[in-house]
PDB file of C-alpha atoms in Angstrom:
ATOM      1  CA  UNK A  20      -1.070 -15.767  -1.413  1.00 59.00           C
ATOM      2  CA  UNK A  21      -2.946 -13.454  -3.704  1.00 67.00           C
ATOM      3  CA  UNK A  22      -3.085 -13.379  -7.467  1.00 69.00           C
ATOM      4  CA  UNK A  23      -3.437 -10.755 -10.166  1.00 82.00           C
ATOM      5  CA  UNK A  24      -7.189 -10.871  -9.500  1.00 85.00           C
ATOM      6  CA  UNK A  25      -7.142 -10.330  -5.733  1.00 88.00           C
ATOM      7  CA  UNK A  26      -5.737  -8.229  -2.915  1.00 90.00           C
ATOM      8  CA  UNK A  27      -4.902  -9.744   0.439  1.00 90.00           C
ATOM      9  CA  UNK A  28      -5.524  -7.560   3.485  1.00 89.00           C
ATOM     10  CA  UNK A  29      -4.271  -7.893   7.042  1.00 89.00           C
ATOM     11  CA  UNK A  30      -5.675  -5.722   9.805  1.00 88.00           C
ATOM     12  CA  UNK A  31      -4.132  -5.185  13.227  1.00 86.00           C
ATOM     13  CA  UNK A  32      -6.747  -3.434  15.335  1.00 81.00           C
ATOM     14  CA  UNK A  33      -5.933  -1.114  18.184  1.00 75.00           C
ATOM     15  CA  UNK A  34      -7.584  -3.753  20.424  1.00 76.00           C
ATOM     16  CA  UNK A  35      -4.983  -6.342  19.393  1.00 77.00           C
ATOM     17  CA  UNK A  36      -7.223  -8.297  17.010  1.00 82.00           C
ATOM     18  CA  UNK A  37      -5.731  -9.668  13.779  1.00 86.00           C
ATOM     19  CA  UNK A  38      -7.940 -10.246  10.740  1.00 86.00           C
ATOM     20  CA  UNK A  39      -7.090 -11.492   7.233  1.00 90.00           C
ATOM     21  CA  UNK A  40      -9.341 -10.925   4.219  1.00 89.00           C
ATOM     22  CA  UNK A  41      -9.090 -11.200   0.438  1.00 91.00           C
ATOM     23  CA  UNK A  42     -10.855  -8.821  -1.963  1.00 87.00           C
ATOM     24  CA  UNK A  43     -11.195  -8.522  -5.725  1.00 88.00           C
ATOM     25  CA  UNK A  44      -8.427  -6.345  -7.181  1.00 87.00           C
ATOM     26  CA  UNK A  45     -10.651  -3.350  -7.857  1.00 86.00           C
ATOM     27  CA  UNK A  46     -10.857   0.095  -6.347  1.00 85.00           C
ATOM     28  CA  UNK A  47     -14.528  -0.174  -5.354  1.00 87.00           C
ATOM     29  CA  UNK A  48     -14.053  -3.261  -3.185  1.00 87.00           C
ATOM     30  CA  UNK A  49     -10.938  -1.852  -1.533  1.00 85.00           C
ATOM     31  CA  UNK A  50     -12.489   1.597  -0.938  1.00 85.00           C
ATOM     32  CA  UNK A  51     -15.529  -0.026   0.682  1.00 87.00           C
ATOM     33  CA  UNK A  52     -13.252  -2.102   2.908  1.00 85.00           C
ATOM     34  CA  UNK A  53     -11.118   0.900   3.897  1.00 84.00           C
ATOM     35  CA  UNK A  54     -14.238   2.865   4.865  1.00 84.00           C
ATOM     36  CA  UNK A  55     -14.985   0.158   7.450  1.00 83.00           C
ATOM     37  CA  UNK A  56     -11.503   0.183   9.035  1.00 84.00           C
ATOM     38  CA  UNK A  57     -10.948   2.137  12.244  1.00 80.00           C
ATOM     39  CA  UNK A  58      -8.668   5.197  12.084  1.00 77.00           C
ATOM     40  CA  UNK A  59      -6.216   3.651  14.574  1.00 81.00           C
ATOM     41  CA  UNK A  60      -6.033   0.261  12.854  1.00 85.00           C
ATOM     42  CA  UNK A  61      -2.961  -0.831  10.893  1.00 89.00           C
ATOM     43  CA  UNK A  62      -3.735  -2.317   7.477  1.00 92.00           C
ATOM     44  CA  UNK A  63      -1.429  -4.069   5.010  1.00 92.00           C
ATOM     45  CA  UNK A  64      -2.583  -4.915   1.494  1.00 93.00           C
ATOM     46  CA  UNK A  65      -0.749  -6.961  -1.127  1.00 93.00           C
ATOM     47  CA  UNK A  66      -1.563  -7.525  -4.787  1.00 92.00           C
ATOM     48  CA  UNK A  67       0.107 -10.466  -6.564  1.00 90.00           C
ATOM     49  CA  UNK A  68       1.912 -11.561  -3.378  1.00 89.00           C
ATOM     50  CA  UNK A  69       5.192 -13.384  -3.868  1.00 87.00           C
ATOM     51  CA  UNK A  70       5.357 -12.537  -7.569  1.00 89.00           C
ATOM     52  CA  UNK A  71       6.918  -9.864  -9.761  1.00 91.00           C
ATOM     53  CA  UNK A  72       5.267  -7.417 -10.201  1.00 92.00           C
ATOM     54  CA  UNK A  73       3.826  -6.964  -6.720  1.00 93.00           C
ATOM     55  CA  UNK A  74       2.120  -3.966  -5.096  1.00 93.00           C
ATOM     56  CA  UNK A  75       2.208  -3.548  -1.307  1.00 94.00           C
ATOM     57  CA  UNK A  76       0.300  -0.872   0.612  1.00 94.00           C
ATOM     58  CA  UNK A  77       0.611  -0.196   4.349  1.00 94.00           C
ATOM     59  CA  UNK A  78      -1.974   2.130   5.921  1.00 92.00           C
ATOM     60  CA  UNK A  79      -1.801   3.802   9.318  1.00 89.00           C
ATOM     61  CA  UNK A  80      -2.731   7.122  10.893  1.00 83.00           C
ATOM     62  CA  UNK A  81      -4.415   8.348   7.686  1.00 87.00           C
ATOM     63  CA  UNK A  82      -1.276   7.794   5.607  1.00 91.00           C
ATOM     64  CA  UNK A  83      -0.110   5.059   3.276  1.00 94.00           C
ATOM     65  CA  UNK A  84       3.216   3.651   2.163  1.00 96.00           C
ATOM     66  CA  UNK A  85       3.010   2.220  -1.358  1.00 96.00           C
ATOM     67  CA  UNK A  86       5.764  -0.084  -2.594  1.00 95.00           C
ATOM     68  CA  UNK A  87       5.924  -1.546  -6.082  1.00 94.00           C
ATOM     69  CA  UNK A  88       8.210  -4.441  -6.896  1.00 94.00           C
ATOM     70  CA  UNK A  89       8.949  -4.563 -10.601  1.00 92.00           C
ATOM     71  CA  UNK A  90      11.773  -6.518 -12.247  1.00 92.00           C
ATOM     72  CA  UNK A  91      13.115  -7.325  -8.757  1.00 93.00           C
ATOM     73  CA  UNK A  92      13.545  -3.596  -7.943  1.00 94.00           C
ATOM     74  CA  UNK A  93      11.680  -1.942  -5.065  1.00 96.00           C
ATOM     75  CA  UNK A  94      10.022   1.437  -5.730  1.00 96.00           C
ATOM     76  CA  UNK A  95       8.291   3.525  -3.025  1.00 96.00           C
ATOM     77  CA  UNK A  96       5.706   6.069  -4.147  1.00 96.00           C
ATOM     78  CA  UNK A  97       6.717   9.690  -3.520  1.00 96.00           C
ATOM     79  CA  UNK A  98       3.750  11.603  -2.149  1.00 93.00           C
ATOM     80  CA  UNK A  99       5.075  15.070  -1.405  1.00 86.00           C
ATOM     81  CA  UNK A 100       8.089  17.231  -0.691  1.00 88.00           C
ATOM     82  CA  UNK A 101       7.438  17.222   3.067  1.00 87.00           C
ATOM     83  CA  UNK A 102      10.552  16.905   5.203  1.00 92.00           C
ATOM     84  CA  UNK A 103      10.932  14.899   8.365  1.00 94.00           C
ATOM     85  CA  UNK A 104       9.553  11.572   9.454  1.00 95.00           C
ATOM     86  CA  UNK A 105       6.152  10.331  10.529  1.00 93.00           C
ATOM     87  CA  UNK A 106       5.483   7.496  12.951  1.00 92.00           C
ATOM     88  CA  UNK A 107       3.281   4.763  11.520  1.00 91.00           C
ATOM     89  CA  UNK A 108       2.217   1.283  12.581  1.00 85.00           C
ATOM     90  CA  UNK A 109       3.010  -1.279   9.887  1.00 87.00           C
ATOM     91  CA  UNK A 110       2.330  -4.942  10.465  1.00 80.00           C
ATOM     92  CA  UNK A 111       1.526  -4.158  14.074  1.00 78.00           C
ATOM     93  CA  UNK A 112       4.979  -2.573  14.590  1.00 85.00           C
ATOM     94  CA  UNK A 113       5.793   1.110  15.023  1.00 89.00           C
ATOM     95  CA  UNK A 114       8.145   2.546  12.356  1.00 93.00           C
ATOM     96  CA  UNK A 115       9.437   5.941  11.276  1.00 95.00           C
ATOM     97  CA  UNK A 116       8.833   6.689   7.597  1.00 95.00           C
ATOM     98  CA  UNK A 117       9.990   9.753   5.636  1.00 95.00           C
ATOM     99  CA  UNK A 118       6.888  11.919   5.136  1.00 95.00           C
ATOM    100  CA  UNK A 119       7.722  12.384   1.452  1.00 96.00           C
ATOM    101  CA  UNK A 120       7.360   8.623   0.961  1.00 96.00           C
ATOM    102  CA  UNK A 121       3.772   8.572   2.202  1.00 96.00           C
ATOM    103  CA  UNK A 122       0.495   9.363   0.455  1.00 95.00           C
ATOM    104  CA  UNK A 123      -3.112   9.771   1.534  1.00 92.00           C
ATOM    105  CA  UNK A 124      -5.256   6.669   1.946  1.00 89.00           C
ATOM    106  CA  UNK A 125      -7.406   7.931  -0.957  1.00 89.00           C
ATOM    107  CA  UNK A 126      -4.353   8.176  -3.217  1.00 91.00           C
ATOM    108  CA  UNK A 127      -3.384   4.615  -2.302  1.00 91.00           C
ATOM    109  CA  UNK A 128      -6.908   3.384  -3.076  1.00 88.00           C
ATOM    110  CA  UNK A 129      -6.780   5.168  -6.458  1.00 89.00           C
ATOM    111  CA  UNK A 130      -3.667   3.170  -7.367  1.00 90.00           C
ATOM    112  CA  UNK A 131      -5.693  -0.024  -6.972  1.00 88.00           C
ATOM    113  CA  UNK A 132      -7.718   1.160  -9.970  1.00 88.00           C
ATOM    114  CA  UNK A 133      -4.539   1.160 -12.070  1.00 91.00           C
ATOM    115  CA  UNK A 134      -3.810  -2.533 -11.476  1.00 89.00           C
ATOM    116  CA  UNK A 135      -2.531  -4.494 -13.443  1.00 88.00           C
ATOM    117  CA  UNK A 136      -0.871  -1.679 -15.486  1.00 91.00           C
ATOM    118  CA  UNK A 137       2.220  -1.488 -13.262  1.00 90.00           C
ATOM    119  CA  UNK A 138       4.481  -0.289 -16.098  1.00 91.00           C
ATOM    120  CA  UNK A 139       2.100   2.631 -16.653  1.00 93.00           C
ATOM    121  CA  UNK A 140       1.840   3.195 -12.903  1.00 93.00           C
ATOM    122  CA  UNK A 141       5.629   3.510 -12.770  1.00 92.00           C
ATOM    123  CA  UNK A 142       5.514   6.100 -15.590  1.00 93.00           C
ATOM    124  CA  UNK A 143       2.561   8.167 -14.267  1.00 94.00           C
ATOM    125  CA  UNK A 144       3.783   8.628 -10.694  1.00 95.00           C
ATOM    126  CA  UNK A 145       7.005   9.636  -8.928  1.00 95.00           C
ATOM    127  CA  UNK A 146       8.845   6.756  -7.254  1.00 96.00           C
ATOM    128  CA  UNK A 147      11.920   6.418  -5.075  1.00 95.00           C
ATOM    129  CA  UNK A 148      13.903   3.386  -6.153  1.00 93.00           C
ATOM    130  CA  UNK A 149      15.307   1.462  -3.174  1.00 86.00           C
TER     131      UNK A 149
END
């Protein structure tokens, strides 16, 4: 479990290795970590795990899926108007995700800098409510 002060990370490497780490909830620590991850690795990050609000980020193939849970509602960050799907590896499993509901890894890392202002995050960005 993570708290409002930390981000839990899980990495599934292309070699089949699984690694868990916890970082401070700040953009610098997360950006440094992401720079060390291989381009084919699958990474999941969670801030305030098991609580409300909660921010979840899944990274794969240079793209990220960002989901915010706020007041028990799930919101996925809208990254573009691209049509079609993209294949990503999330939690070690291959999925198809609408391209419009993905963002760049840099954009996902920038959101870390907005924690814990999730209400503001919801206002400043476009979200698809599940």
